PDB file of C-alpha atoms in Angstrom:
ATOM      1  CA  MET A  13      -0.017   0.023   0.029  1.00 48.00           C
ATOM      2  CA  ARG A  14       2.788   2.459   0.969  1.00 50.00           C
ATOM      3  CA  GLU A  15       4.759   1.687  -2.184  1.00 56.00           C
ATOM      4  CA  THR A  16       1.634   2.186  -4.328  1.00 65.00           C
ATOM      5  CA  LEU A  17       1.043   5.566  -2.639  1.00 55.00           C
ATOM      6  CA  LYS A  18       4.687   6.553  -3.253  1.00 62.00           C
ATOM      7  CA  GLU A  19       4.429   5.560  -6.850  1.00 57.00           C
ATOM      8  CA  TYR A  20       1.164   7.546  -7.216  1.00 52.00           C
ATOM      9  CA  ILE A  21       2.721  10.681  -5.643  1.00 54.00           C
ATOM     10  CA  SER A  22       5.794  10.311  -7.791  1.00 59.00           C
ATOM     11  CA  GLU A  23       3.661  10.013 -10.926  1.00 55.00           C
ATOM     12  CA  LEU A  24       1.555  13.050  -9.833  1.00 53.00           C
ATOM     13  CA  ARG A  25       4.775  15.087  -9.353  1.00 58.00           C
ATOM     14  CA  GLY A  26       5.868  14.098 -12.849  1.00 54.00           C
ATOM     15  CA  LEU A  27       2.506  15.098 -14.319  1.00 55.00           C
ATOM     16  CA  LEU A  28       2.431  18.450 -12.559  1.00 58.00           C
ATOM     17  CA  ALA A  29       5.975  19.527 -13.482  1.00 62.00           C
ATOM     18  CA  GLY A  30       7.000  22.421 -15.773  1.00 76.00           C
ATOM     19  CA  ASN A  31       4.217  24.416 -17.489  1.00 79.00           C
ATOM     20  CA  VAL A  32       1.535  22.081 -16.133  1.00 79.00           C
ATOM     21  CA  GLY A  33       2.780  22.754 -12.628  1.00 81.00           C
ATOM     22  CA  VAL A  34       2.707  26.548 -13.295  1.00 85.00           C
ATOM     23  CA  MET A  35      -0.899  26.189 -14.481  1.00 84.00           C
ATOM     24  CA  ALA A  36      -1.772  24.053 -11.460  1.00 82.00           C
ATOM     25  CA  ILE A  37      -0.475  26.655  -9.023  1.00 86.00           C
ATOM     26  CA  SER A  38      -2.084  29.447 -11.044  1.00 90.00           C
ATOM     27  CA  TRP A  39      -5.471  27.812 -11.141  1.00 87.00           C
ATOM     28  CA  LEU A  40      -5.232  26.831  -7.445  1.00 86.00           C
ATOM     29  CA  LEU A  41      -4.556  30.463  -6.546  1.00 90.00           C
ATOM     30  CA  PHE A  42      -7.298  31.726  -8.736  1.00 90.00           C
ATOM     31  CA  SER A  43      -9.677  29.163  -7.213  1.00 88.00           C
ATOM     32  CA  LEU A  44      -8.874  30.378  -3.736  1.00 87.00           C
ATOM     33  CA  THR A  45      -9.913  33.974  -4.190  1.00 90.00           C
ATOM     34  CA  GLY A  46     -12.285  33.486  -7.141  1.00 88.00           C
ATOM     35  CA  GLY A  47     -14.537  31.438  -4.885  1.00 87.00           C
ATOM     36  CA  LEU A  48     -14.983  34.558  -2.684  1.00 88.00           C
ATOM     37  CA  VAL A  49     -16.723  36.484  -5.403  1.00 91.00           C
ATOM     38  CA  SER A  50     -17.958  34.345  -8.336  1.00 89.00           C
ATOM     39  CA  PRO A  51     -20.989  32.849  -6.486  1.00 90.00           C
ATOM     40  CA  PHE A  52     -22.209  36.373  -5.675  1.00 92.00           C
ATOM     41  CA  PHE A  53     -21.954  37.912  -9.178  1.00 91.00           C
ATOM     42  CA  ALA A  54     -25.695  38.661  -9.373  1.00 93.00           C
ATOM     43  CA  LYS A  55     -25.869  40.047  -5.830  1.00 93.00           C
ATOM     44  CA  TYR A  56     -22.997  42.451  -6.484  1.00 94.00           C
ATOM     45  CA  ALA A  57     -24.640  43.633  -9.701  1.00 96.00           C
ATOM     46  CA  LYS A  58     -27.927  44.149  -7.816  1.00 95.00           C
ATOM     47  CA  ASP A  59     -26.149  46.083  -5.103  1.00 95.00           C
ATOM     48  CA  LEU A  60     -24.824  48.334  -7.847  1.00 96.00           C
ATOM     49  CA  GLY A  61     -28.384  48.929  -9.090  1.00 96.00           C
ATOM     50  CA  ALA A  62     -28.893  46.221 -11.765  1.00 96.00           C
ATOM     51  CA  SER A  63     -32.312  44.593 -12.314  1.00 96.00           C
ATOM     52  CA  ASP A  64     -32.694  40.868 -12.996  1.00 95.00           C
ATOM     53  CA  MET A  65     -32.960  41.679 -16.712  1.00 97.00           C
ATOM     54  CA  ASP A  66     -29.854  43.874 -16.523  1.00 97.00           C
ATOM     55  CA  ILE A  67     -27.990  40.896 -14.995  1.00 96.00           C
ATOM     56  CA  ALA A  68     -29.161  38.711 -17.867  1.00 96.00           C
ATOM     57  CA  TYR A  69     -27.805  41.290 -20.368  1.00 96.00           C
ATOM     58  CA  ILE A  70     -24.479  41.555 -18.515  1.00 97.00           C
ATOM     59  CA  ARG A  71     -24.013  37.795 -18.561  1.00 96.00           C
ATOM     60  CA  SER A  72     -25.017  37.478 -22.195  1.00 97.00           C
ATOM     61  CA  ILE A  73     -22.855  40.339 -23.436  1.00 97.00           C
ATOM     62  CA  GLY A  74     -19.893  39.009 -21.382  1.00 97.00           C
ATOM     63  CA  MET A  75     -20.243  35.532 -22.863  1.00 97.00           C
ATOM     64  CA  LEU A  76     -20.402  37.008 -26.400  1.00 98.00           C
ATOM     65  CA  ALA A  77     -17.267  39.048 -25.639  1.00 98.00           C
ATOM     66  CA  LEU A  78     -15.494  35.879 -24.569  1.00 97.00           C
ATOM     67  CA  ALA A  79     -16.629  33.901 -27.620  1.00 97.00           C
ATOM     68  CA  LEU A  80     -15.515  36.658 -30.032  1.00 97.00           C
ATOM     69  CA  SER A  81     -12.166  37.162 -28.208  1.00 97.00           C
ATOM     70  CA  LEU A  82     -11.158  33.568 -28.760  1.00 96.00           C
ATOM     71  CA  ILE A  83     -10.721  34.198 -32.515  1.00 95.00           C
ATOM     72  CA  PRO A  84      -7.928  36.853 -32.112  1.00 95.00           C
ATOM     73  CA  GLY A  85      -6.699  34.864 -29.130  1.00 95.00           C
ATOM     74  CA  SER A  86      -6.084  31.845 -31.374  1.00 94.00           C
ATOM     75  CA  LEU A  87      -4.294  34.032 -33.961  1.00 94.00           C
ATOM     76  CA  LEU A  88      -2.133  35.633 -31.265  1.00 94.00           C
ATOM     77  CA  THR A  89      -1.220  32.194 -29.980  1.00 93.00           C
ATOM     78  CA  ASP A  90       0.133  31.338 -33.452  1.00 91.00           C
ATOM     79  CA  TYR A  91       1.860  34.677 -34.093  1.00 93.00           C
ATOM     80  CA  ILE A  92       3.477  35.649 -30.757  1.00 94.00           C
ATOM     81  CA  GLY A  93       3.537  32.248 -28.998  1.00 92.00           C
ATOM     82  CA  ARG A  94       1.628  30.566 -26.213  1.00 92.00           C
ATOM     83  CA  ALA A  95       3.467  31.936 -23.168  1.00 92.00           C
ATOM     84  CA  ARG A  96       3.336  35.556 -24.383  1.00 95.00           C
ATOM     85  CA  THR A  97      -0.331  35.372 -25.168  1.00 96.00           C
ATOM     86  CA  ILE A  98      -1.077  33.865 -21.702  1.00 95.00           C
ATOM     87  CA  ILE A  99       0.946  36.628 -19.993  1.00 95.00           C
ATOM     88  CA  ILE A 100      -0.816  39.410 -21.910  1.00 96.00           C
ATOM     89  CA  GLY A 101      -4.249  37.904 -21.130  1.00 97.00           C
ATOM     90  CA  THR A 102      -3.353  37.366 -17.436  1.00 97.00           C
ATOM     91  CA  ALA A 103      -2.245  41.049 -17.170  1.00 97.00           C
ATOM     92  CA  CYS A 104      -5.654  42.127 -18.612  1.00 98.00           C
ATOM     93  CA  VAL A 105      -7.507  39.836 -16.165  1.00 97.00           C
ATOM     94  CA  THR A 106      -5.487  41.299 -13.309  1.00 97.00           C
ATOM     95  CA  ILE A 107      -6.453  44.884 -14.285  1.00 98.00           C
ATOM     96  CA  ALA A 108     -10.138  43.770 -14.419  1.00 98.00           C
ATOM     97  CA  GLN A 109     -10.077  42.400 -10.899  1.00 97.00           C
ATOM     98  CA  PHE A 110      -8.901  45.755  -9.512  1.00 97.00           C
ATOM     99  CA  LEU A 111     -11.469  47.553 -11.665  1.00 98.00           C
ATOM    100  CA  TYR A 112     -14.295  45.555 -10.052  1.00 97.00           C
ATOM    101  CA  VAL A 113     -13.322  47.047  -6.694  1.00 96.00           C
ATOM    102  CA  VAL A 114     -14.019  50.584  -7.813  1.00 96.00           C
ATOM    103  CA  VAL A 115     -17.065  50.320 -10.113  1.00 97.00           C
ATOM    104  CA  PRO A 116     -19.634  52.948  -9.063  1.00 96.00           C
ATOM    105  CA  ASP A 117     -22.744  51.371 -10.646  1.00 96.00           C
ATOM    106  CA  TRP A 118     -23.979  48.417 -12.664  1.00 96.00           C
ATOM    107  CA  ARG A 119     -23.184  50.038 -16.013  1.00 97.00           C
ATOM    108  CA  ALA A 120     -19.535  50.379 -15.130  1.00 97.00           C
ATOM    109  CA  PHE A 121     -19.658  46.794 -13.824  1.00 97.00           C
ATOM    110  CA  LEU A 122     -21.005  45.766 -17.247  1.00 97.00           C
ATOM    111  CA  TYR A 123     -17.981  47.297 -19.020  1.00 98.00           C
ATOM    112  CA  VAL A 124     -15.531  45.724 -16.593  1.00 98.00           C
ATOM    113  CA  TYR A 125     -17.229  42.341 -16.938  1.00 97.00           C
ATOM    114  CA  VAL A 126     -17.060  42.508 -20.746  1.00 98.00           C
ATOM    115  CA  PHE A 127     -13.402  43.544 -20.530  1.00 98.00           C
ATOM    116  CA  ASP A 128     -12.803  40.710 -18.014  1.00 98.00           C
ATOM    117  CA  GLN A 129     -14.381  38.079 -20.297  1.00 98.00           C
ATOM    118  CA  ALA A 130     -12.655  39.372 -23.415  1.00 98.00           C
ATOM    119  CA  SER A 131      -9.371  39.226 -21.531  1.00 97.00           C
ATOM    120  CA  HIS A 132      -9.760  35.474 -21.437  1.00 97.00           C
ATOM    121  CA  PHE A 133      -8.865  35.408 -25.124  1.00 97.00           C
ATOM    122  CA  TYR A 134      -5.757  33.384 -24.123  1.00 95.00           C
ATOM    123  CA  GLN A 135      -7.736  30.189 -23.487  1.00 94.00           C
ATOM    124  CA  PRO A 136      -6.576  28.579 -26.775  1.00 94.00           C
ATOM    125  CA  ALA A 137      -3.009  29.296 -25.697  1.00 93.00           C
ATOM    126  CA  LEU A 138      -3.618  27.676 -22.342  1.00 89.00           C
ATOM    127  CA  THR A 139      -5.036  24.565 -23.961  1.00 86.00           C
ATOM    128  CA  ALA A 140      -2.140  24.367 -26.442  1.00 88.00           C
ATOM    129  CA  ILE A 141       0.574  24.804 -23.809  1.00 87.00           C
ATOM    130  CA  LEU A 142      -0.992  22.163 -21.573  1.00 81.00           C
ATOM    131  CA  MET A 143      -1.336  19.693 -24.461  1.00 80.00           C
ATOM    132  CA  ASP A 144       2.257  20.246 -25.353  1.00 81.00           C
ATOM    133  CA  SER A 145       3.471  19.929 -21.747  1.00 76.00           C
ATOM    134  CA  VAL A 146       1.657  16.871 -20.464  1.00 74.00           C
ATOM    135  CA  PRO A 147       3.663  13.699 -21.089  1.00 71.00           C
ATOM    136  CA  ARG A 148       2.537  11.757 -24.088  1.00 74.00           C
ATOM    137  CA  GLY A 149       0.158   8.937 -23.220  1.00 71.00           C
ATOM    138  CA  LYS A 150      -0.712  10.571 -19.899  1.00 68.00           C
ATOM    139  CA  GLU A 151      -2.934  13.371 -21.095  1.00 68.00           C
ATOM    140  CA  PHE A 152      -6.017  11.965 -19.232  1.00 69.00           C
ATOM    141  CA  LYS A 153      -4.208  11.589 -15.973  1.00 69.00           C
ATOM    142  CA  GLY A 154      -2.568  15.006 -16.377  1.00 69.00           C
ATOM    143  CA  PHE A 155      -5.828  16.820 -16.967  1.00 72.00           C
ATOM    144  CA  LEU A 156      -7.566  14.837 -14.193  1.00 74.00           C
ATOM    145  CA  ALA A 157      -4.828  15.689 -11.660  1.00 71.00           C
ATOM    146  CA  LEU A 158      -4.849  19.314 -12.737  1.00 73.00           C
ATOM    147  CA  ASN A 159      -8.641  19.709 -12.384  1.00 75.00           C
ATOM    148  CA  VAL A 160      -8.840  17.814  -9.060  1.00 76.00           C
ATOM    149  CA  VAL A 161      -5.976  19.733  -7.448  1.00 73.00           C
ATOM    150  CA  THR A 162      -7.211  23.123  -8.544  1.00 77.00           C
ATOM    151  CA  SER A 163     -10.820  22.644  -7.576  1.00 80.00           C
ATOM    152  CA  ILE A 164     -10.211  21.843  -3.940  1.00 80.00           C
ATOM    153  CA  PRO A 165     -10.552  25.531  -2.721  1.00 80.00           C
ATOM    154  CA  SER A 166     -13.949  25.684  -4.469  1.00 79.00           C
ATOM    155  CA  LEU A 167     -15.244  23.414  -1.735  1.00 81.00           C
ATOM    156  CA  PHE A 168     -14.875  26.035   1.055  1.00 85.00           C
ATOM    157  CA  MET A 169     -14.108  29.477  -0.394  1.00 88.00           C
ATOM    158  CA  PRO A 170     -17.700  30.327  -1.395  1.00 88.00           C
ATOM    159  CA  PHE A 171     -18.648  29.811   2.337  1.00 88.00           C
ATOM    160  CA  ILE A 172     -16.044  32.481   3.298  1.00 88.00           C
ATOM    161  CA  GLY A 173     -17.316  34.768   0.505  1.00 88.00           C
ATOM    162  CA  GLY A 174     -20.817  34.308   1.898  1.00 88.00           C
ATOM    163  CA  VAL A 175     -19.754  35.345   5.351  1.00 88.00           C
ATOM    164  CA  LEU A 176     -17.995  38.397   3.881  1.00 86.00           C
ATOM    165  CA  TYR A 177     -21.118  39.321   1.940  1.00 87.00           C
ATOM    166  CA  GLU A 178     -23.493  38.746   4.805  1.00 89.00           C
ATOM    167  CA  LYS A 179     -21.475  40.797   7.179  1.00 89.00           C
ATOM    168  CA  TYR A 180     -20.339  43.667   4.842  1.00 88.00           C
ATOM    169  CA  ASN A 181     -22.634  43.499   1.795  1.00 88.00           C
ATOM    170  CA  ALA A 182     -21.102  44.992  -1.372  1.00 87.00           C
ATOM    171  CA  THR A 183     -17.986  46.089   0.626  1.00 90.00           C
ATOM    172  CA  GLY A 184     -17.312  42.432   1.470  1.00 90.00           C
ATOM    173  CA  LEU A 185     -17.368  41.618  -2.230  1.00 91.00           C
ATOM    174  CA  ARG A 186     -15.089  44.540  -2.954  1.00 94.00           C
ATOM    175  CA  VAL A 187     -12.622  43.034  -0.491  1.00 93.00           C
ATOM    176  CA  GLY A 188     -13.017  39.734  -2.306  1.00 92.00           C
ATOM    177  CA  PHE A 189     -12.244  41.360  -5.673  1.00 95.00           C
ATOM    178  CA  LEU A 190      -9.269  43.151  -4.164  1.00 95.00           C
ATOM    179  CA  ALA A 191      -7.938  39.788  -2.918  1.00 94.00           C
ATOM    180  CA  ASN A 192      -8.627  38.370  -6.397  1.00 94.00           C
ATOM    181  CA  GLY A 193      -6.631  41.235  -7.891  1.00 96.00           C
ATOM    182  CA  PHE A 194      -3.603  40.628  -5.738  1.00 96.00           C
ATOM    183  CA  THR A 195      -3.901  36.889  -6.482  1.00 95.00           C
ATOM    184  CA  ALA A 196      -4.042  37.609 -10.207  1.00 96.00           C
ATOM    185  CA  LEU A 197      -0.927  39.815  -9.780  1.00 96.00           C
ATOM    186  CA  ALA A 198       0.875  36.940  -8.083  1.00 95.00           C
ATOM    187  CA  VAL A 199      -0.223  34.597 -10.845  1.00 94.00           C
ATOM    188  CA  LEU A 200       0.953  37.058 -13.501  1.00 95.00           C
ATOM    189  CA  ILE A 201       4.458  37.281 -11.875  1.00 94.00           C
ATOM    190  CA  LEU A 202       4.568  33.471 -11.584  1.00 92.00           C
ATOM    191  CA  ARG A 203       3.673  33.034 -15.255  1.00 91.00           C
ATOM    192  CA  ILE A 204       6.174  35.702 -16.386  1.00 93.00           C
ATOM    193  CA  LYS A 205       8.957  33.942 -14.495  1.00 91.00           C
ATOM    194  CA  ALA A 206       8.109  30.267 -15.007  1.00 86.00           C
ATOM    195  CA  LEU A 207       6.203  29.657 -18.229  1.00 86.00           C
ATOM    196  CA  ARG A 208       8.281  28.201 -21.051  1.00 82.00           C
TER     197      ARG A 208
END
């Protein structure tokens, strides 16, 4: 049993090395602070004056922005490379997190949300760099390990976000977005230094 566990841990280390390890740490960090705010998207928009229909528009326009941004994101991946595309996109996402903290109303929130969604244009680069970095023949195990490890904070962080919201309302969510901004900044620095 102990030998099997050692072998499993050794294999897991091998799968989460290099670029895959950088992505695992990045997603783990994003999952930590993202869970503080993402479940309360609609509540924050309502606190900023949005109606239910406004929230539906915000979500739809944001998803459209993301879908359209993937086209130039794919081209950028081919022209300037995967790592550079990821770094530029991460920098934009970082800016968006800090902008969420200072939005005065739901219309400004809409613009920041659209910018945030469009900033995820680097998703094709993420997929490509992961596919290139996971050892051949171990793609399934690599993606499984990556997704399991990075989803662990999602089990408890929404609860902490709920406490923040219940106690401080929109101010609690602003604190969550501020934490998300600093996390994104840390991820940006990690990706600049470690992505290959």
